mmCIF file of C-alpha atoms in Angstrom:
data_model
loop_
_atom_site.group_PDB
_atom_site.id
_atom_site.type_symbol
_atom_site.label_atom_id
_atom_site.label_comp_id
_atom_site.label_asym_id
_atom_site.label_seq_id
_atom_site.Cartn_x
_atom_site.Cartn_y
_atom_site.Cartn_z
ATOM 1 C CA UNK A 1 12.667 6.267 25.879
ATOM 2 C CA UNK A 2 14.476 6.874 22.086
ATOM 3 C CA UNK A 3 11.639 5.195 20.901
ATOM 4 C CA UNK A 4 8.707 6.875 22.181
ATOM 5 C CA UNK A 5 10.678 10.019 20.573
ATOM 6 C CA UNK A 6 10.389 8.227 17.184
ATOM 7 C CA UNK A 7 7.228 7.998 17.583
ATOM 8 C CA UNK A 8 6.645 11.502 18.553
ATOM 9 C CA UNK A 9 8.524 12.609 15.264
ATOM 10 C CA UNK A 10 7.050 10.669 13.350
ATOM 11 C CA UNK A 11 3.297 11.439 14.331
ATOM 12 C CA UNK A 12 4.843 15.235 13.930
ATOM 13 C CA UNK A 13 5.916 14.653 10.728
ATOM 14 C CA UNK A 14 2.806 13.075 9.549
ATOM 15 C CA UNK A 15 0.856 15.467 11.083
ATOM 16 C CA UNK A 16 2.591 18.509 9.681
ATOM 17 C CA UNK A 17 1.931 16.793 6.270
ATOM 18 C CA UNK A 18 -1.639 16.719 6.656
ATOM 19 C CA UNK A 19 -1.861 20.291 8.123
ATOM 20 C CA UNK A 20 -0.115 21.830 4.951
ATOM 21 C CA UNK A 21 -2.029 19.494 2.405
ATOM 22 C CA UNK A 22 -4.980 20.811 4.263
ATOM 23 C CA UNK A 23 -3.688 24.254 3.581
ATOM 24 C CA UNK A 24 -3.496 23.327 -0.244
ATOM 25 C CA UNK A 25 -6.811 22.129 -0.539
ATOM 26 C CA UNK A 26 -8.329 25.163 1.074
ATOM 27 C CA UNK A 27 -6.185 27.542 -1.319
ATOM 28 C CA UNK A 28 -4.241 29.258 1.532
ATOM 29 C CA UNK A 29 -1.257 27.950 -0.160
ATOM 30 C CA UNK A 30 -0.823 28.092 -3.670
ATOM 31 C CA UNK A 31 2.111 25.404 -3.491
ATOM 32 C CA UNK A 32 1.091 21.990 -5.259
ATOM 33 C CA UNK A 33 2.539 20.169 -1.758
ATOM 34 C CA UNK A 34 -0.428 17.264 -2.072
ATOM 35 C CA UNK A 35 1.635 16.424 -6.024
ATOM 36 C CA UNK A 36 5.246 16.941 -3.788
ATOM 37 C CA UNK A 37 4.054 14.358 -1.229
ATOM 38 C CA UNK A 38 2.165 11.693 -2.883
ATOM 39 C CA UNK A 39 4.156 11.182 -5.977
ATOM 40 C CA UNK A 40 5.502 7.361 -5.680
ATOM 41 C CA UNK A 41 9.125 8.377 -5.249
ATOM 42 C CA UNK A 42 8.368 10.795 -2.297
ATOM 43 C CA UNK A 43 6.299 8.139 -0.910
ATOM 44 C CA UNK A 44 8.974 5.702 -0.881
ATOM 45 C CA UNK A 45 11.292 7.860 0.694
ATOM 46 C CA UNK A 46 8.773 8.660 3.245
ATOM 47 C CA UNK A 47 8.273 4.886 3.659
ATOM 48 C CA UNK A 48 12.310 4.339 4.266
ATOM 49 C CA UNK A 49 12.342 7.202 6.552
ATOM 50 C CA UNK A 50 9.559 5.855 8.785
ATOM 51 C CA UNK A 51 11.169 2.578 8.352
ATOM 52 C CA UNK A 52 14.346 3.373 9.431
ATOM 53 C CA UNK A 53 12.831 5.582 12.493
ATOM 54 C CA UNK A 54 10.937 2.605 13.702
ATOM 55 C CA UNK A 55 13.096 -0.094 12.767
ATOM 56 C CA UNK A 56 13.098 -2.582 15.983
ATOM 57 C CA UNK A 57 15.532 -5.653 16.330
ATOM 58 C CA UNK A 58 13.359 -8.508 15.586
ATOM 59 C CA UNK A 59 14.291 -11.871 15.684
ATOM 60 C CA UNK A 60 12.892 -13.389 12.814
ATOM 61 C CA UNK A 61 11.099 -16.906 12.860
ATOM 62 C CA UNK A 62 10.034 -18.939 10.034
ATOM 63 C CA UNK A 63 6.713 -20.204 10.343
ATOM 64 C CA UNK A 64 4.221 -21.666 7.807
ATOM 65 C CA UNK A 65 0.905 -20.198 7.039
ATOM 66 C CA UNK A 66 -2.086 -20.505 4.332
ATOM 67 C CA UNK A 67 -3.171 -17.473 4.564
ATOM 68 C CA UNK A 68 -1.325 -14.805 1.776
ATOM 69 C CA UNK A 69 -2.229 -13.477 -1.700
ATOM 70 C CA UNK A 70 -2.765 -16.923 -3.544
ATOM 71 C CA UNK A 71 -6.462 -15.924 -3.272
ATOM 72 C CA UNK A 72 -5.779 -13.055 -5.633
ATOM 73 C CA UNK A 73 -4.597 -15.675 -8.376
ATOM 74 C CA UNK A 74 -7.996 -16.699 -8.623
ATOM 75 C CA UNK A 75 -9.012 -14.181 -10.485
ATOM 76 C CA UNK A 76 -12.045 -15.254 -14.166
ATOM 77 C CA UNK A 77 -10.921 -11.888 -15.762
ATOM 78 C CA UNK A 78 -8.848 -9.165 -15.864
ATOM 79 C CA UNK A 79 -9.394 -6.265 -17.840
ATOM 80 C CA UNK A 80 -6.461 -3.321 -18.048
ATOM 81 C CA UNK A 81 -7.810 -0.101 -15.954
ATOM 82 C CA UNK A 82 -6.497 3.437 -15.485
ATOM 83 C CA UNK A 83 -2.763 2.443 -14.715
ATOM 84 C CA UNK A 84 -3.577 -1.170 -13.471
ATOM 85 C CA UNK A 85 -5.980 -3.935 -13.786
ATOM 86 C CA UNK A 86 -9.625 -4.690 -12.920
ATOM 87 C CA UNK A 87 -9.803 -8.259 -11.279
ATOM 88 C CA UNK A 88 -12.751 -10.377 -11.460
ATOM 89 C CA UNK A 89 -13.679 -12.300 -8.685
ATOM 90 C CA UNK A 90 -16.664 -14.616 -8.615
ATOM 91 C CA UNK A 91 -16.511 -14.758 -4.660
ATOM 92 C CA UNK A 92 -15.506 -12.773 -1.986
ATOM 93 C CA UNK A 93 -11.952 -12.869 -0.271
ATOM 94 C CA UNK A 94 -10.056 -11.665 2.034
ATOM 95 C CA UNK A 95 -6.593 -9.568 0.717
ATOM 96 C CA UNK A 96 -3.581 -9.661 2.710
ATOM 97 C CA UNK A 97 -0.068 -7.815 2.173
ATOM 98 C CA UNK A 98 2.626 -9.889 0.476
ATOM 99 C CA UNK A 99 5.556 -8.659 2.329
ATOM 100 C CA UNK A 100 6.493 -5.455 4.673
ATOM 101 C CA UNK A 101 6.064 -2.164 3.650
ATOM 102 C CA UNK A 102 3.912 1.268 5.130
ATOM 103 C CA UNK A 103 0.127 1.954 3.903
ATOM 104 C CA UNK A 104 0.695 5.333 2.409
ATOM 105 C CA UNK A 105 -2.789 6.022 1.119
ATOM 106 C CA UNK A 106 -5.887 4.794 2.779
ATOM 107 C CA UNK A 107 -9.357 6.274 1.440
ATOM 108 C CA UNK A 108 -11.771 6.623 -1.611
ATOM 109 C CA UNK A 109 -10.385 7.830 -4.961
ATOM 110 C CA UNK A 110 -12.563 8.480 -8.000
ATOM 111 C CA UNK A 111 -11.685 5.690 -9.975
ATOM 112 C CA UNK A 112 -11.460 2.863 -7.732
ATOM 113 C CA UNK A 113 -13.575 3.596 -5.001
ATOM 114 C CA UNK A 114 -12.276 2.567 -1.395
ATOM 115 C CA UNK A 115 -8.413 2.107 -1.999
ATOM 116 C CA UNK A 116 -5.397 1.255 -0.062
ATOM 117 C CA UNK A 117 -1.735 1.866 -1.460
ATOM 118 C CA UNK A 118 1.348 -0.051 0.281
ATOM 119 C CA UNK A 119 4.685 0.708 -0.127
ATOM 120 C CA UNK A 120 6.585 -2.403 0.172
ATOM 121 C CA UNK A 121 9.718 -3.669 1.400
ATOM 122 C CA UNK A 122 11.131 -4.104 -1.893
ATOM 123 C CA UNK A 123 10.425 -1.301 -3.877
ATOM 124 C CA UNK A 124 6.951 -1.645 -5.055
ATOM 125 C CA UNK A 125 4.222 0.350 -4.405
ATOM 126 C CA UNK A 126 1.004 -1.629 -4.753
ATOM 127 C CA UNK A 127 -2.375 -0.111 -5.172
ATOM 128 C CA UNK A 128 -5.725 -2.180 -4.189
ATOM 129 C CA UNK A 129 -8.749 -0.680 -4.974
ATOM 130 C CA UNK A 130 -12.511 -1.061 -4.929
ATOM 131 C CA UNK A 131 -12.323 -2.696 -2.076
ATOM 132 C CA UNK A 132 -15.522 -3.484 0.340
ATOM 133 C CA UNK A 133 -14.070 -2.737 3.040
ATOM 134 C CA UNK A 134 -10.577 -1.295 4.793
ATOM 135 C CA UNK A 135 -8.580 -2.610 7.371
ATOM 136 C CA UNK A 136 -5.453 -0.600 8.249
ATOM 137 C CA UNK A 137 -4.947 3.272 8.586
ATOM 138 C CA UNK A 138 -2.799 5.427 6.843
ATOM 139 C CA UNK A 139 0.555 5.513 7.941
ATOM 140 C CA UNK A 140 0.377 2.357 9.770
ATOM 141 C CA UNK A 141 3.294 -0.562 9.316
ATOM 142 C CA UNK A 142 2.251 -3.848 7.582
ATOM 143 C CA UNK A 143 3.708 -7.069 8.394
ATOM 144 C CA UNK A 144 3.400 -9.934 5.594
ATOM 145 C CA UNK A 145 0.253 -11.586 5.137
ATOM 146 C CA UNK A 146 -1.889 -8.808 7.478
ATOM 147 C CA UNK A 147 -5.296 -8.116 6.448
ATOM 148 C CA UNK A 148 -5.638 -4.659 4.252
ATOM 149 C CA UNK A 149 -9.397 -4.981 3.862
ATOM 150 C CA UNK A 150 -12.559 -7.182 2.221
ATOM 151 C CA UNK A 151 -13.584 -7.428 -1.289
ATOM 152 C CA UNK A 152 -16.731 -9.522 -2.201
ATOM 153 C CA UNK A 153 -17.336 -10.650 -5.462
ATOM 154 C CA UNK A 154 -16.818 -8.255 -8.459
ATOM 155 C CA UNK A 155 -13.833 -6.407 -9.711
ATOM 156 C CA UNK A 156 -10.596 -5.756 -7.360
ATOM 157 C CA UNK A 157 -8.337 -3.109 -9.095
ATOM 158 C CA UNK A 158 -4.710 -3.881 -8.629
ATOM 159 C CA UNK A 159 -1.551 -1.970 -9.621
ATOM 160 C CA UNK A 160 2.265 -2.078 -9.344
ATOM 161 C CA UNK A 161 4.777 0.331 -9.308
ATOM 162 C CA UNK A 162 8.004 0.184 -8.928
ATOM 163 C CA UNK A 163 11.036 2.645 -10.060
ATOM 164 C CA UNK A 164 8.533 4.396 -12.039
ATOM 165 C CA UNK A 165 7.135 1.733 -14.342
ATOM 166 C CA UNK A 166 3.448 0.151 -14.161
ATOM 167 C CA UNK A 167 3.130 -3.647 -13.851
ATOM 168 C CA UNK A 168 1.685 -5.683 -16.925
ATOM 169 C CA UNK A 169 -0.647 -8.583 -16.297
ATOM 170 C CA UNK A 170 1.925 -10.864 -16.519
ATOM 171 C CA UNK A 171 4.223 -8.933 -14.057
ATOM 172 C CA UNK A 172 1.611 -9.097 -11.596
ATOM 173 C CA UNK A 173 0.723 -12.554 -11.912
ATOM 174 C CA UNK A 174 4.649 -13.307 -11.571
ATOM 175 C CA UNK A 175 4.568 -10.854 -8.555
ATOM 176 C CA UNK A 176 1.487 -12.610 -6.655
ATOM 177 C CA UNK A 177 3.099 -15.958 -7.145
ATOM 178 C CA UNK A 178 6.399 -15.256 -6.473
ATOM 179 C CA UNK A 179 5.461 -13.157 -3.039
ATOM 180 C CA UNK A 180 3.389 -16.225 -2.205
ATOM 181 C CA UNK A 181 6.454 -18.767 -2.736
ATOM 182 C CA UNK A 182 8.257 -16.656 -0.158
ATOM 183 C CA UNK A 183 5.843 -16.768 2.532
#
């Protein structure tokens, strides 16, 4: 029964979001609430919270798997982009998350097309964009290694975030492999 209340708040919460970002975007309120809500450290804490509403006992069991984010390592180029990098793949591939976290932003953004945002487990918010296709909601809980959507071959834009500061190359690289050496 408590949990089927955390839901309810939750879905409230969300909901009550949208409504007044709707609001904002139809100039009813003059309030920048879509810049409150969205910025990477309101995100996070709206990540925790959810986290914490929902979090179940789990027993956790180790288990090995080839699927993850080694794909993304394959990468013939990279090229720096906006606050990230574009990623050039010569064939399509699947992405996965790397750990737990929430999908906070799910949808098309000027720059890099269809784009999901996760904020993960540890802190970083990672952005994939111009992706083919998407495969989790908005809002939704991600498990290591689930599927967040298709890319076929061409660029993948990829960013990190965390406390503030933007991922280099290098970081990203170090991130991919070392997120793949835990799972």
């Amino acid at each position: 029964m408590f949990r089927k209340w955390k839901w309810i708040v939750m879905t409230l919460l969300v909901a009550a979001i949208m409504l007044v970002i709707r609001l904002e975007d139809n100039g009813i309120l003059k309030t920048p609430i879509r810049q409150l809500v969205t910025t990477s450290a309101d995100m996070t804490y709206l990540s925790e919270l959810g986290q914490s509403l929902l979090k179940k006992e789990e027993k956790k069991i180790t288990v090995s798997s080839d699927i993850g984010q080694s794909d993304l390592l394959s990468f013939a180029n990279a090229e720096e982009f906006e606050e990230g990098y574009l990623l050039q793949y010569e064939v399509g591939l699947p992405v996965y998350t790397g750990q737990e976290g929430l999908v906070v932003f799910t949808g098309h953004t000027k720059y890099t097309g269809k784009t999901m945002t996760i904020s993960y487990a540890d802190g970083t918010t990672v952005s994939y964009g111009m992706l083919d296709s998407l495969a989790q909601l908005p809002y939704t809980s991600v498990k290591s290694n689930d599927l967040i959507g298709m890319k076929e071959s061409g660029q993948l834009y990829m960013s990190i975030e965390k406390n503030n500061i933007h991922y280099t190359l290098e970081e990203i690289v170090q991130w991919l492999q070392t997120d793949e050496n835990e799972n």
